[in-house]
Coordinates of C-alpha atoms in Angstrom, one line a residue:
M1 CA 0.0 0.0 0.0
Q2 CA 1.4 3.3 -1.1
S3 CA 2.0 5.7 1.8
K4 CA 0.6 9.2 1.5
A5 CA 3.2 11.9 1.3
R6 CA 2.9 14.6 3.9
I7 CA 4.1 18.2 3.5
Y8 CA 5.4 20.1 6.5
A9 CA 6.0 23.8 6.5
D10 CA 9.5 24.7 7.4
P11 CA 9.9 26.5 10.7
P12 CA 10.8 30.2 10.3
L13 CA 14.5 30.7 10.2
H14 CA 14.4 34.1 11.8
S15 CA 12.0 35.8 14.2
D16 CA 10.9 39.4 13.5
Q17 CA 14.0 41.4 14.1
F18 CA 12.1 44.6 14.8
D19 CA 10.7 43.1 18.0
R20 CA 14.3 43.0 19.3
I21 CA 14.5 46.8 19.2
P22 CA 14.0 48.2 22.7
D23 CA 11.0 50.4 23.4
S24 CA 13.3 53.3 24.2
I25 CA 14.7 53.2 20.7
V26 CA 11.3 53.0 19.1
L27 CA 10.2 56.0 21.2
L28 CA 13.3 58.0 19.9
I29 CA 12.1 57.2 16.4
L30 CA 8.5 58.2 17.1
N31 CA 9.7 61.5 18.7
K32 CA 11.4 62.3 15.4
V33 CA 8.1 61.7 13.6
A34 CA 6.3 64.2 16.0
D35 CA 3.4 65.0 13.6
V36 CA 0.2 63.9 15.4
R37 CA -1.4 62.6 12.2
A38 CA 1.6 60.4 11.4
L39 CA 1.6 59.2 15.0
G40 CA -2.0 58.3 14.6
R41 CA -1.2 56.1 11.6
C42 CA 1.7 54.5 13.5
S43 CA -0.7 53.6 16.3
A44 CA -2.8 51.6 13.8
V45 CA 0.2 49.4 12.8
S46 CA 0.4 47.2 15.9
K47 CA -0.5 46.8 19.5
R48 CA 3.0 47.7 20.5
F49 CA 2.9 51.0 18.6
N50 CA -0.6 51.6 20.0
F51 CA 0.9 51.4 23.4
L52 CA 4.0 53.5 22.7
V53 CA 2.5 56.4 20.8
P54 CA 0.8 58.0 23.8
L55 CA 4.3 58.1 25.5
V56 CA 5.8 60.3 22.8
H57 CA 7.6 63.5 24.2
D58 CA 7.6 65.7 21.1
I59 CA 4.3 66.5 19.4
Y60 CA 3.5 68.7 16.3
V61 CA -0.1 69.6 15.6
K62 CA -1.0 71.3 12.3
I63 CA -4.4 72.8 12.1
D64 CA -5.7 72.8 8.5
R65 CA -8.8 74.9 8.9
V66 CA -11.0 76.7 11.3
V67 CA -14.6 75.8 11.7
T68 CA -17.4 77.1 13.9
V69 CA -18.9 75.2 16.9
D70 CA -21.7 74.1 14.6
G71 CA -19.1 72.7 12.1
D72 CA -19.8 75.2 9.4
P73 CA -16.5 76.4 7.9
S74 CA -18.2 78.8 5.5
D75 CA -18.8 81.7 8.0
E76 CA -16.1 84.2 7.0
S77 CA -16.5 86.1 10.3
L78 CA -15.2 83.1 12.1
N79 CA -12.6 82.0 9.6
L80 CA -9.0 83.0 10.4
S81 CA -8.0 82.5 6.8
S82 CA -10.6 84.9 5.5
P83 CA -8.8 88.0 4.0
K84 CA -11.0 90.4 5.9
P85 CA -12.2 88.7 9.1
R86 CA -15.0 90.5 10.9
N87 CA -15.0 90.8 14.7
L88 CA -12.3 88.2 14.8
F89 CA -11.2 88.4 18.4
S90 CA -14.7 88.5 19.8
H91 CA -15.5 85.2 18.2
L92 CA -12.3 83.2 18.9
L93 CA -13.7 81.1 21.7
K94 CA -16.4 79.9 19.3
L95 CA -13.8 78.4 17.0
V96 CA -12.9 74.7 17.0
L97 CA -9.3 74.7 15.9
F98 CA -8.7 71.2 14.6
T99 CA -10.0 68.7 12.0
I100 CA -9.1 65.1 12.8
L101 CA -8.2 62.6 10.1
K102 CA -10.0 59.3 9.7
P103 CA -7.0 57.1 10.7
F104 CA -7.4 58.4 14.3
H105 CA -10.9 56.9 14.5
H106 CA -9.4 53.4 14.7
L107 CA -7.0 54.1 17.5
R108 CA -7.5 52.5 20.9
N109 CA -6.4 53.7 24.3
P110 CA -4.2 50.9 25.8
S111 CA -5.0 52.0 29.4
S112 CA -8.8 52.0 28.9
G113 CA -9.5 48.7 27.2
N114 CA -11.3 49.1 23.9
K115 CA -11.9 52.9 24.3
P116 CA -10.8 54.9 21.3
L117 CA -7.5 56.7 21.7
L118 CA -9.0 59.9 20.4
P119 CA -12.7 61.1 20.5
Q120 CA -15.1 59.9 17.8
L121 CA -15.7 63.4 16.5
S122 CA -15.3 65.0 13.1
H123 CA -14.0 68.3 14.4
H124 CA -12.5 69.0 17.8
S125 CA -9.8 71.0 19.6
P126 CA -6.1 70.4 20.1
A127 CA -6.8 69.8 23.8
Q128 CA -9.0 66.9 22.8
V129 CA -6.5 65.6 20.3
L130 CA -3.7 65.6 22.8
K131 CA -5.8 64.3 25.7
N132 CA -4.3 60.8 25.7
F133 CA -0.7 61.8 25.2
T134 CA 0.6 61.5 28.7
Q135 CA 4.3 62.4 28.5
I136 CA 4.4 65.5 26.2
R137 CA 7.4 67.7 26.8
N138 CA 7.8 69.8 23.6
L139 CA 4.6 70.9 21.8
H140 CA 4.4 72.8 18.6
I141 CA 0.9 73.9 17.3
E142 CA 0.5 75.6 13.9
L143 CA -2.6 77.6 13.1
P144 CA -3.8 77.8 9.5
A145 CA -3.3 81.6 9.1
G146 CA -2.1 84.7 10.9
D147 CA -4.5 86.7 13.0
V148 CA -3.7 90.3 12.1
G149 CA -4.9 91.6 8.8
T150 CA -2.6 94.0 6.8
E151 CA -2.7 95.8 3.5
D152 CA -1.4 94.0 0.5
G153 CA 2.4 94.1 0.3
V154 CA 2.9 94.8 4.0
L155 CA 5.0 92.4 6.0
L156 CA 4.2 92.0 9.7
R157 CA 6.0 89.7 12.1
W158 CA 5.6 89.3 15.9
R159 CA 7.0 87.1 18.6
A160 CA 5.8 87.0 22.2
E161 CA 6.9 85.3 25.4
F162 CA 4.3 84.6 28.1
G163 CA 4.3 83.2 31.6
S164 CA 1.1 83.9 33.4
T165 CA 1.1 87.2 31.5
L166 CA 3.1 88.9 28.8
Q167 CA 6.9 89.0 29.4
N168 CA 8.3 90.1 26.1
C169 CA 7.0 91.0 22.6
V170 CA 8.7 92.2 19.5
I171 CA 7.0 93.4 16.3
L172 CA 8.6 94.0 12.9
G173 CA 6.7 95.6 10.1
G174 CA 7.4 97.3 6.8
T175 CA 7.0 96.9 3.0
P176 CA 9.5 94.4 1.5
I177 CA 10.9 95.3 -1.9
D178 CA 12.6 92.8 -4.3
R179 CA 15.7 94.6 -5.3
K180 CA 16.6 91.9 -7.9
S181 CA 13.7 93.0 -10.0
N182 CA 15.6 96.3 -10.8
L183 CA 12.4 98.4 -10.3
F184 CA 14.5 101.2 -8.8
D185 CA 17.5 102.7 -10.6
Q186 CA 18.6 104.2 -7.3
D187 CA 17.8 104.0 -3.6
P188 CA 14.4 105.6 -2.9
F189 CA 15.9 106.9 0.4
P190 CA 19.5 108.0 -0.2
A191 CA 21.7 107.9 2.9
A192 CA 22.0 111.7 2.8
E193 CA 18.3 112.1 3.4
D194 CA 18.3 109.7 6.4
S195 CA 19.4 111.5 9.5
G196 CA 18.5 108.6 11.8
S197 CA 15.5 110.4 13.2
I198 CA 11.9 109.8 12.4
P199 CA 10.8 112.3 9.7
E200 CA 8.0 114.7 10.5
S201 CA 5.9 113.1 7.8
F202 CA 5.8 110.0 9.9
Y203 CA 3.5 111.7 12.3
T204 CA 1.4 113.6 9.8
N205 CA 0.7 110.9 7.1
G206 CA -0.7 108.2 9.5
G207 CA 2.5 106.3 9.8
L208 CA 2.6 106.4 13.6
K209 CA -1.1 105.6 13.9
L210 CA -0.6 102.6 11.6
R211 CA 2.2 101.2 13.8
V212 CA 0.1 101.7 16.9
V213 CA -2.7 99.6 15.2
W214 CA -0.1 96.9 14.3
T215 CA 1.1 96.8 17.9
I216 CA -2.4 96.6 19.5
S217 CA -3.6 94.0 17.0
S218 CA -0.5 91.8 17.5
L219 CA -0.9 92.0 21.3
I220 CA -4.5 91.1 21.1
A221 CA -3.6 88.1 18.8
A222 CA -0.9 87.0 21.2
S223 CA -3.0 87.3 24.4
T224 CA -5.9 85.5 22.7
R225 CA -3.7 82.6 21.8
H226 CA -2.2 82.5 25.3
Y227 CA -5.7 82.3 26.8
L228 CA -6.8 79.5 24.6
L229 CA -3.8 77.4 25.7
R230 CA -5.1 77.0 29.3
P231 CA -6.7 73.5 28.9
I232 CA -3.6 72.1 27.2
I233 CA -1.2 73.4 29.9
K234 CA -3.5 72.3 32.6
N235 CA -3.8 68.7 31.2
H236 CA -0.1 68.2 30.5
P237 CA 2.1 68.9 33.6
T238 CA 5.1 67.3 31.8
L239 CA 5.3 70.2 29.3
T240 CA 8.6 72.0 29.2
S241 CA 8.3 73.9 25.9
L242 CA 5.3 75.2 24.0
V243 CA 5.3 77.1 20.7
L244 CA 2.2 78.3 18.8
T245 CA 2.8 79.6 15.3
D246 CA 0.8 80.0 12.1
S247 CA 1.3 78.9 8.5
D248 CA 1.8 82.5 7.4
E249 CA 4.7 82.8 9.8
Q250 CA 3.2 86.0 11.0
G251 CA 3.2 85.4 14.8
T252 CA 4.9 83.1 17.3
L253 CA 4.0 82.6 20.9
S254 CA 6.5 80.7 23.0
M255 CA 6.7 79.4 26.6
G256 CA 9.6 77.7 28.3
A257 CA 9.7 75.5 31.4
E258 CA 9.9 78.4 33.9
Q259 CA 7.1 80.3 32.1
L260 CA 4.9 77.2 32.1
R261 CA 5.5 76.7 35.8
E262 CA 4.5 80.3 36.4
F263 CA 1.4 79.9 34.3
R264 CA 0.3 77.0 36.5
E265 CA 1.1 78.6 39.8
K266 CA -0.2 82.2 39.3
P267 CA -3.8 83.1 38.5
L268 CA -4.4 84.1 35.0
A269 CA -5.7 87.7 34.6
A270 CA -8.4 87.6 31.9
S271 CA -9.4 90.7 30.0
A272 CA -12.8 92.0 31.0
S273 CA -13.7 92.8 27.4
A274 CA -12.8 89.6 25.6
N275 CA -11.8 86.0 26.0
R276 CA -8.0 86.6 26.2
T277 CA -5.3 87.3 28.8
Q278 CA -5.1 90.8 30.0
V279 CA -2.1 92.8 28.5
P280 CA -0.3 94.6 31.4
A281 CA 0.7 98.2 31.3
S282 CA 3.9 98.2 29.2
N283 CA 6.8 100.3 27.9
M284 CA 7.4 100.3 24.2
K285 CA 10.6 101.1 22.3
L286 CA 10.0 102.1 18.7
R287 CA 12.8 102.2 16.1
Y288 CA 12.2 103.3 12.5
A289 CA 14.1 103.5 9.3
P290 CA 12.6 104.9 6.0
Y291 CA 14.5 102.3 4.1
L292 CA 16.8 99.3 4.8
E293 CA 18.9 97.3 2.4
L294 CA 18.8 93.7 3.6
P295 CA 20.8 90.6 2.5
G296 CA 19.5 88.5 -0.4
G297 CA 18.6 91.4 -2.6
I298 CA 15.7 92.5 -0.4
G299 CA 14.8 96.0 0.7
M300 CA 12.3 97.1 3.3
Q301 CA 10.5 100.4 3.2
G302 CA 9.2 102.0 6.4
A303 CA 10.9 99.4 8.5
T304 CA 9.7 99.5 12.1
L305 CA 10.7 97.6 15.2
V306 CA 8.6 97.7 18.4
A307 CA 9.9 96.1 21.5
I308 CA 7.4 95.7 24.4
R309 CA 8.0 94.8 28.0
P310 CA 5.6 95.2 31.0
S311 CA 6.3 98.3 33.0
A312 CA 7.3 98.2 36.7
E313 CA 3.9 99.4 37.7
G314 CA 2.3 96.2 36.3
S315 CA -1.1 96.1 34.6
S316 CA -3.8 98.7 35.0
A317 CA -7.4 98.4 34.1
G318 CA -8.7 100.5 31.2
A319 CA -8.7 100.8 27.5
A320 CA -5.6 100.3 25.4
V321 CA -4.0 103.7 24.8
A322 CA -0.7 104.3 23.0
S323 CA 0.7 107.7 23.9
S324 CA 3.8 109.3 22.4
G325 CA 6.2 109.9 25.2
G326 CA 8.5 112.1 23.1
G327 CA 11.6 110.8 24.9
V328 CA 14.6 109.6 23.1
S329 CA 17.0 107.0 24.3
N330 CA 20.3 106.3 22.7
G331 CA 21.2 103.4 25.0
G332 CA 20.3 99.8 24.6
G333 CA 17.9 97.8 26.8
R334 CA 18.7 94.9 29.1
K335 CA 20.9 92.2 27.7
E336 CA 18.2 89.6 28.0
A337 CA 15.8 91.8 26.1
E338 CA 18.3 92.4 23.3
A339 CA 19.0 88.7 23.2
F340 CA 15.3 88.0 22.7
L341 CA 15.1 90.6 20.0
N342 CA 18.1 89.3 18.1
S343 CA 16.8 85.7 18.2
S344 CA 13.2 86.5 17.3
F345 CA 13.4 86.2 13.5
D346 CA 15.5 84.4 10.9
G347 CA 17.1 85.3 7.6
P348 CA 16.9 88.8 6.3
F349 CA 14.5 89.8 9.0
R350 CA 17.0 89.0 11.7
A351 CA 19.4 91.4 9.8
A352 CA 16.6 94.0 9.8
V353 CA 16.3 93.8 13.6
K354 CA 20.1 94.2 14.0
M355 CA 20.1 97.3 11.8
L356 CA 17.1 98.8 13.5
L357 CA 18.6 98.2 17.0
K358 CA 21.3 100.7 15.9
R359 CA 18.7 103.4 15.2
R360 CA 17.5 106.0 17.6
T361 CA 15.0 104.7 20.1
Y362 CA 11.6 106.4 20.8
L363 CA 9.9 105.6 24.1
L364 CA 6.1 105.1 24.3
E365 CA 3.8 103.9 27.1
M366 CA 0.7 101.8 26.9
N367 CA -2.0 101.2 29.6
G368 CA -3.1 97.7 30.3
F369 CA -6.1 96.4 28.4

C-alpha cells in the first residue's frame, strides 16, 4: 500500500528582528516623527505601537482649517484664513481649531480597554486631540493663518513670550521690496536724506497711527492665543516647551519651562472685554528707518521695530492707549531683552532687527487692556 506523502511547513529561520529593538529606541524614532497625524497612523500598525505612541515626548499639531462650533466652515467672520475677518477676536472662543483625520478613529487607548485613543468626533480642539498623550514635553501647534490683517504688500511679524502674562513682545513691520527686479534705478531713500531720526511726515501721514494699530492688534492676537492654551497646559504637567505659530509665519507665541510653571502657579488675569489674557501696562521702544537694504537682494521700506515689556507698575485696568512719550534713548535695553530681539526672526528679517537696533529709540507707554 502506497503511503501518503505529507508536506510540512519549514519553521521560520528568523523571528521578527524589529521586535528586538527596545521600546526606548522606538520612542526615539516616534519622537522624530512628531506629527500627530503620522503618529495616529503609526498607532494603527500594531498593539506595541498603539501602546508606545501616547508616551511620545515631542508633538507637532498642524491645524488645517478653522470651523465654527456648529461645524460650518463657510462663515467668513469666524474664519482665520478669511482675507477680511470681521469681529475676529470677539469670536475666537467659538472656534474649534482642529480637524481630525479618519485614521485616528481606529486608534485604541491601551490604558482603557477598547476605548478609542481619540474622541469619535469629526472636528475637535487640540486639547481633545492631545488628551491621551501622557508624556508631552515639547509641543508645537501651527494655526492655518495669521490673526492680524494687513494691507497688500505689507509684512508683519511678531513674537511674544508669556508666563502667566506677557513678558516680552517684538513686532517687525514694513513693506518688502525685491531689489533683484531692478524696479529702482537708485535707492528711494538716499543715505544723505536719512538722519537717523523719524521724519516729520511719519506723524502727519498716518505712519505712527498705523504702527500703533499693528502693535495693539498683535498684542490682542498673542494674548488670545495665550488664553486658549489654558486647557492644554493644565492637562499636560510634563510640558517644558510650547510654541504656537501660524502657516503665514506672522506670529509666534512661546513658553519655556519656567514660564509654564509660572502659568500653572499664578492666577491668569483675563481681560474683562474679551476671552483673552489681559495685557499689562507696558513700555514700548520704537525704532524706525525709512529704508533698509537687507541681505539677499531685499529692501524694506518703512521698517519699524517695536519692543514691548511690562512696566514696573504692572497692569492697569482700562482701554488700550498708546501715547507718544516724546523721549529719546540712545542706550540699549537689558541684555536679555536684546538677546530676545536678536533671536526672534530668521534670515533677512534678523538682519533687519540688528540694523534697527542701531537706530534712535523712541519711548512710548501703553496702559493695560
